[in-house]
Coordinates of C-alpha atoms and ligand atoms in Angstrom, one line a residue:
M1 CA 118.9 116.4 103.7
H2 CA 122.3 116.0 102.0
P3 CA 122.9 118.6 99.2
D4 CA 124.5 116.0 97.0
A5 CA 121.4 113.9 97.3
V6 CA 119.1 116.8 96.3
A7 CA 121.1 117.1 93.1
L8 CA 120.1 113.6 92.1
L9 CA 116.4 114.3 92.4
R10 CA 113.9 115.4 89.7
C11 CA 110.2 116.1 89.8
P12 CA 108.1 113.1 88.7
H13 CA 105.4 115.5 87.4
C14 CA 107.3 117.9 85.2
R15 CA 110.8 116.3 85.3
H16 CA 112.4 119.6 86.3
R17 CA 115.1 119.5 88.9
L18 CA 114.1 119.5 92.6
Q19 CA 115.7 121.9 95.0
L20 CA 115.3 123.0 98.5
I21 CA 112.9 125.9 98.6
D22 CA 112.1 127.5 102.0
G23 CA 113.0 124.4 103.8
S24 CA 110.9 122.1 101.6
L25 CA 111.7 120.2 98.4
G26 CA 110.2 121.5 95.2
C27 CA 110.6 122.3 91.5
D28 CA 110.3 125.6 89.6
Q29 CA 106.8 124.6 88.5
G30 CA 105.4 124.7 92.0
H31 CA 105.3 121.0 92.8
R32 CA 106.2 120.3 96.4
F33 CA 107.3 117.2 98.3
D34 CA 107.4 116.1 101.9
I35 CA 110.8 116.0 103.6
A36 CA 110.8 114.3 106.9
R37 CA 112.9 115.3 109.8
E38 CA 111.7 113.6 113.0
A39 CA 113.7 110.9 114.6
F40 CA 112.4 107.6 115.9
L41 CA 114.1 104.4 116.8
E42 CA 112.4 101.0 116.4
A43 CA 113.2 97.4 117.0
G44 CA 115.1 95.9 114.1
H45 CA 114.0 92.3 114.0
L46 CA 115.4 91.8 110.5
D47 CA 118.8 93.3 111.2
F48 CA 120.4 90.0 110.5
I49 CA 119.9 90.4 106.8
P50 CA 123.3 91.1 105.3
L51 CA 123.1 94.0 102.8
D52 CA 126.3 95.5 101.4
A53 CA 125.9 98.4 99.1
H54 CA 128.0 101.6 98.5
G55 CA 127.7 104.9 96.9
V56 CA 124.3 106.2 96.0
V57 CA 121.9 103.7 97.4
V58 CA 118.1 104.2 96.8
D59 CA 115.8 102.3 99.1
A60 CA 112.5 102.1 97.3
G61 CA 109.8 101.4 99.9
S62 CA 112.3 102.2 102.7
G63 CA 109.9 102.2 105.6
P64 CA 112.0 103.6 108.5
A65 CA 115.2 102.9 106.4
H66 CA 116.5 100.4 108.9
H67 CA 118.0 98.3 106.2
L68 CA 119.3 101.2 104.2
A69 CA 121.2 102.4 107.2
A70 CA 122.8 99.0 107.6
T71 CA 124.4 99.2 104.1
G72 CA 127.7 101.1 103.5
A73 CA 125.8 103.7 101.5
E74 CA 127.7 107.0 101.3
L75 CA 124.6 108.7 100.0
P76 CA 121.5 106.9 101.2
L77 CA 118.1 108.0 99.7
A78 CA 114.9 106.7 101.2
L79 CA 111.7 106.7 99.2
D80 CA 108.3 105.8 100.7
S81 CA 104.7 106.8 100.5
S82 CA 104.1 106.8 104.2
T83 CA 104.7 110.1 106.0
A84 CA 105.2 108.2 109.3
A85 CA 107.8 106.0 107.8
L86 CA 109.6 108.9 106.2
R87 CA 109.8 110.7 109.5
R88 CA 111.7 107.8 110.9
A89 CA 113.8 107.3 107.7
A90 CA 115.0 110.9 107.8
R91 CA 117.2 110.1 110.8
R92 CA 119.2 107.8 108.5
A93 CA 118.9 109.1 105.0
T94 CA 117.6 111.8 102.7
A95 CA 113.9 110.8 102.8
V96 CA 111.5 111.7 100.0
G97 CA 107.8 110.9 99.8
C98 CA 106.5 109.4 96.5
D99 CA 104.1 106.9 95.0
L100 CA 106.3 103.8 94.3
W101 CA 104.0 102.6 91.5
K102 CA 104.6 105.8 89.5
E103 CA 107.6 107.7 88.2
L104 CA 110.2 108.1 90.9
P105 CA 111.6 111.5 91.9
L106 CA 115.1 110.8 90.7
R107 CA 117.1 111.6 87.6
A108 CA 118.0 108.8 85.2
G109 CA 121.2 106.7 85.9
V110 CA 122.2 108.2 89.2
A111 CA 121.9 105.2 91.5
D112 CA 124.6 102.7 92.2
T113 CA 122.2 100.3 93.9
V114 CA 118.5 100.1 94.3
L115 CA 117.4 98.4 97.5
N116 CA 113.9 96.9 97.7
V117 CA 112.9 95.3 101.0
F118 CA 109.4 93.8 101.3
S119 CA 108.1 96.6 99.1
P120 CA 106.4 97.2 95.7
R121 CA 108.7 96.7 92.7
N122 CA 108.6 99.2 90.0
G123 CA 111.0 97.4 87.7
A124 CA 111.0 100.0 84.8
E125 CA 111.7 102.8 87.2
F126 CA 114.4 100.9 89.0
A127 CA 116.1 100.3 85.6
R128 CA 115.8 104.0 84.7
I129 CA 117.3 105.4 87.9
L130 CA 120.2 102.9 88.0
R131 CA 123.5 103.8 86.4
P132 CA 124.9 101.4 83.8
G133 CA 126.2 98.4 85.6
G134 CA 124.2 99.3 88.7
R135 CA 122.4 96.6 90.6
L136 CA 119.1 95.9 92.3
I137 CA 118.9 94.1 95.6
T138 CA 115.6 92.6 96.5
V139 CA 114.6 91.2 99.9
T140 CA 111.5 89.0 99.8
P141 CA 109.8 86.6 102.3
G142 CA 111.3 83.1 102.0
R143 CA 109.3 79.9 102.3
G144 CA 108.0 79.5 105.8
H145 CA 108.6 83.2 106.8
L146 CA 106.9 83.8 110.1
Q147 CA 105.2 80.5 109.8
Q148 CA 104.5 80.0 113.5
L149 CA 102.9 83.4 113.6
V150 CA 100.7 82.6 110.6
E151 CA 99.7 79.2 112.2
G152 CA 99.3 80.6 115.6
L153 CA 97.0 83.4 114.5
G154 CA 95.1 81.3 111.8
L155 CA 96.3 83.6 109.0
L156 CA 96.8 82.8 105.3
S157 CA 100.2 81.6 104.3
V158 CA 102.5 83.7 102.1
D159 CA 102.7 82.7 98.4
P160 CA 105.8 80.4 98.2
D161 CA 106.4 81.2 94.5
K162 CA 107.1 84.8 95.1
Q163 CA 110.7 84.5 94.0
E164 CA 109.7 82.9 90.7
R165 CA 107.1 85.6 90.1
L166 CA 109.7 88.2 90.8
R167 CA 112.0 86.7 88.2
V168 CA 109.3 86.8 85.6
K169 CA 108.3 90.3 86.5
L170 CA 111.8 91.7 86.2
A171 CA 112.7 89.7 83.0
G172 CA 113.9 91.9 80.2
L173 CA 114.9 94.7 82.6
F174 CA 117.2 92.7 85.0
E175 CA 119.4 89.6 84.9
P176 CA 119.4 87.5 88.1
R177 CA 122.8 87.4 89.7
G178 CA 122.1 85.0 92.5
S179 CA 120.0 84.6 95.6
E180 CA 120.6 83.5 99.1
R181 CA 118.1 82.5 101.9
H182 CA 118.7 83.7 105.4
E183 CA 116.9 82.4 108.4
R184 CA 116.8 83.2 112.1
T185 CA 114.6 82.4 115.0
L186 CA 113.1 85.4 116.6
E187 CA 111.6 85.6 120.0
L188 CA 108.7 88.0 119.7
R189 CA 106.8 89.7 122.5
H190 CA 103.0 90.0 122.0
R191 CA 103.4 93.6 120.9
D192 CA 105.9 92.6 118.2
V193 CA 103.6 89.8 117.1
L194 CA 100.9 92.4 116.6
A195 CA 103.2 94.7 114.8
A196 CA 104.4 91.9 112.4
A197 CA 100.8 90.8 111.7
R198 CA 99.8 94.4 110.9
M199 CA 102.8 94.9 108.6
G200 CA 102.1 91.6 106.7
P201 CA 100.0 91.0 103.6
S202 CA 96.5 92.4 103.6
A203 CA 95.2 88.9 103.7
W204 CA 96.6 88.8 107.3
H205 CA 94.5 91.7 108.5
L206 CA 91.7 90.7 110.7
E207 CA 88.8 92.7 112.2
P208 CA 89.9 95.2 114.9
G209 CA 90.0 93.4 118.2
E210 CA 90.1 90.0 116.7
L211 CA 93.8 90.1 116.1
E212 CA 94.5 91.3 119.6
G213 CA 92.3 88.5 121.0
R214 CA 94.2 85.8 119.0
V215 CA 97.6 87.2 120.0
A216 CA 96.7 87.3 123.7
V217 CA 96.4 83.5 124.0
L218 CA 99.8 82.8 122.2
P219 CA 102.9 81.9 124.3
E220 CA 105.1 84.9 125.2
P221 CA 107.7 85.1 123.9
L222 CA 106.6 83.4 120.7
E223 CA 109.4 81.7 118.7
V224 CA 109.1 82.6 115.1
T225 CA 111.2 81.8 112.1
A226 CA 112.2 84.7 109.9
S227 CA 113.1 83.5 106.4
V228 CA 114.1 85.9 103.7
D229 CA 115.5 85.7 100.2
V230 CA 118.2 88.2 99.3
A231 CA 118.6 88.4 95.5
E232 CA 120.9 90.5 93.3
W233 CA 120.0 91.6 89.9
S234 CA 122.0 93.6 87.3
S235 CA 120.5 95.9 84.7
G236 CA 119.8 93.8 81.6
P237 CA 120.1 94.9 77.9
R238 CA 118.0 98.0 77.3
Ligands
ZN1 ZN1 107.4 119.7 89.0

């Protein structure tokens, strides 16, 4: 855990500063937070997404912080609600557990960039923690993302109007600064197909055993198109 990163944190319960206390993270009111340390490497199938960000970069819903690590962040901060994800993220960033729908454990105006990859978007909190002139980078599924997997497994398709809904949701807090679609064909082994299906929207989740059965009869490797929209947003008038 980087000491400069700790100085940017605040307790979401009492808003007092967070500091390292006996090897864990806490405030003077007794609230305590998980800090993860374990290391873990995983396959980075979405590594082709170009993400350039410097300074203090907060990855909200970081998962294992694979994408955060690919930026040029001097001070990377990973936020996630999953302890397992945080353990992996800790190899690459200062990793703090929190509920992404609630107040985030950061002081106001400290982030140069907020990164949000396939994760819940708490627009008001993103706006609060960004410095003036800071930017938000969102990565969302593009049209046809993992379509062959969706078809092959008989799953429900992803909402194609996600980008438009995102724009509406962030209106008033952020101004759109442009969006680019990036696509690549992935060759997935069955275990990767399973992992992707389990990470997808809840509508994809089948009964235990059913998913495995459907994957078993697919070609291996399965060619799947990954399609993502990378959009930049700047803080709007507040
Ligand atoms: Zn507190």
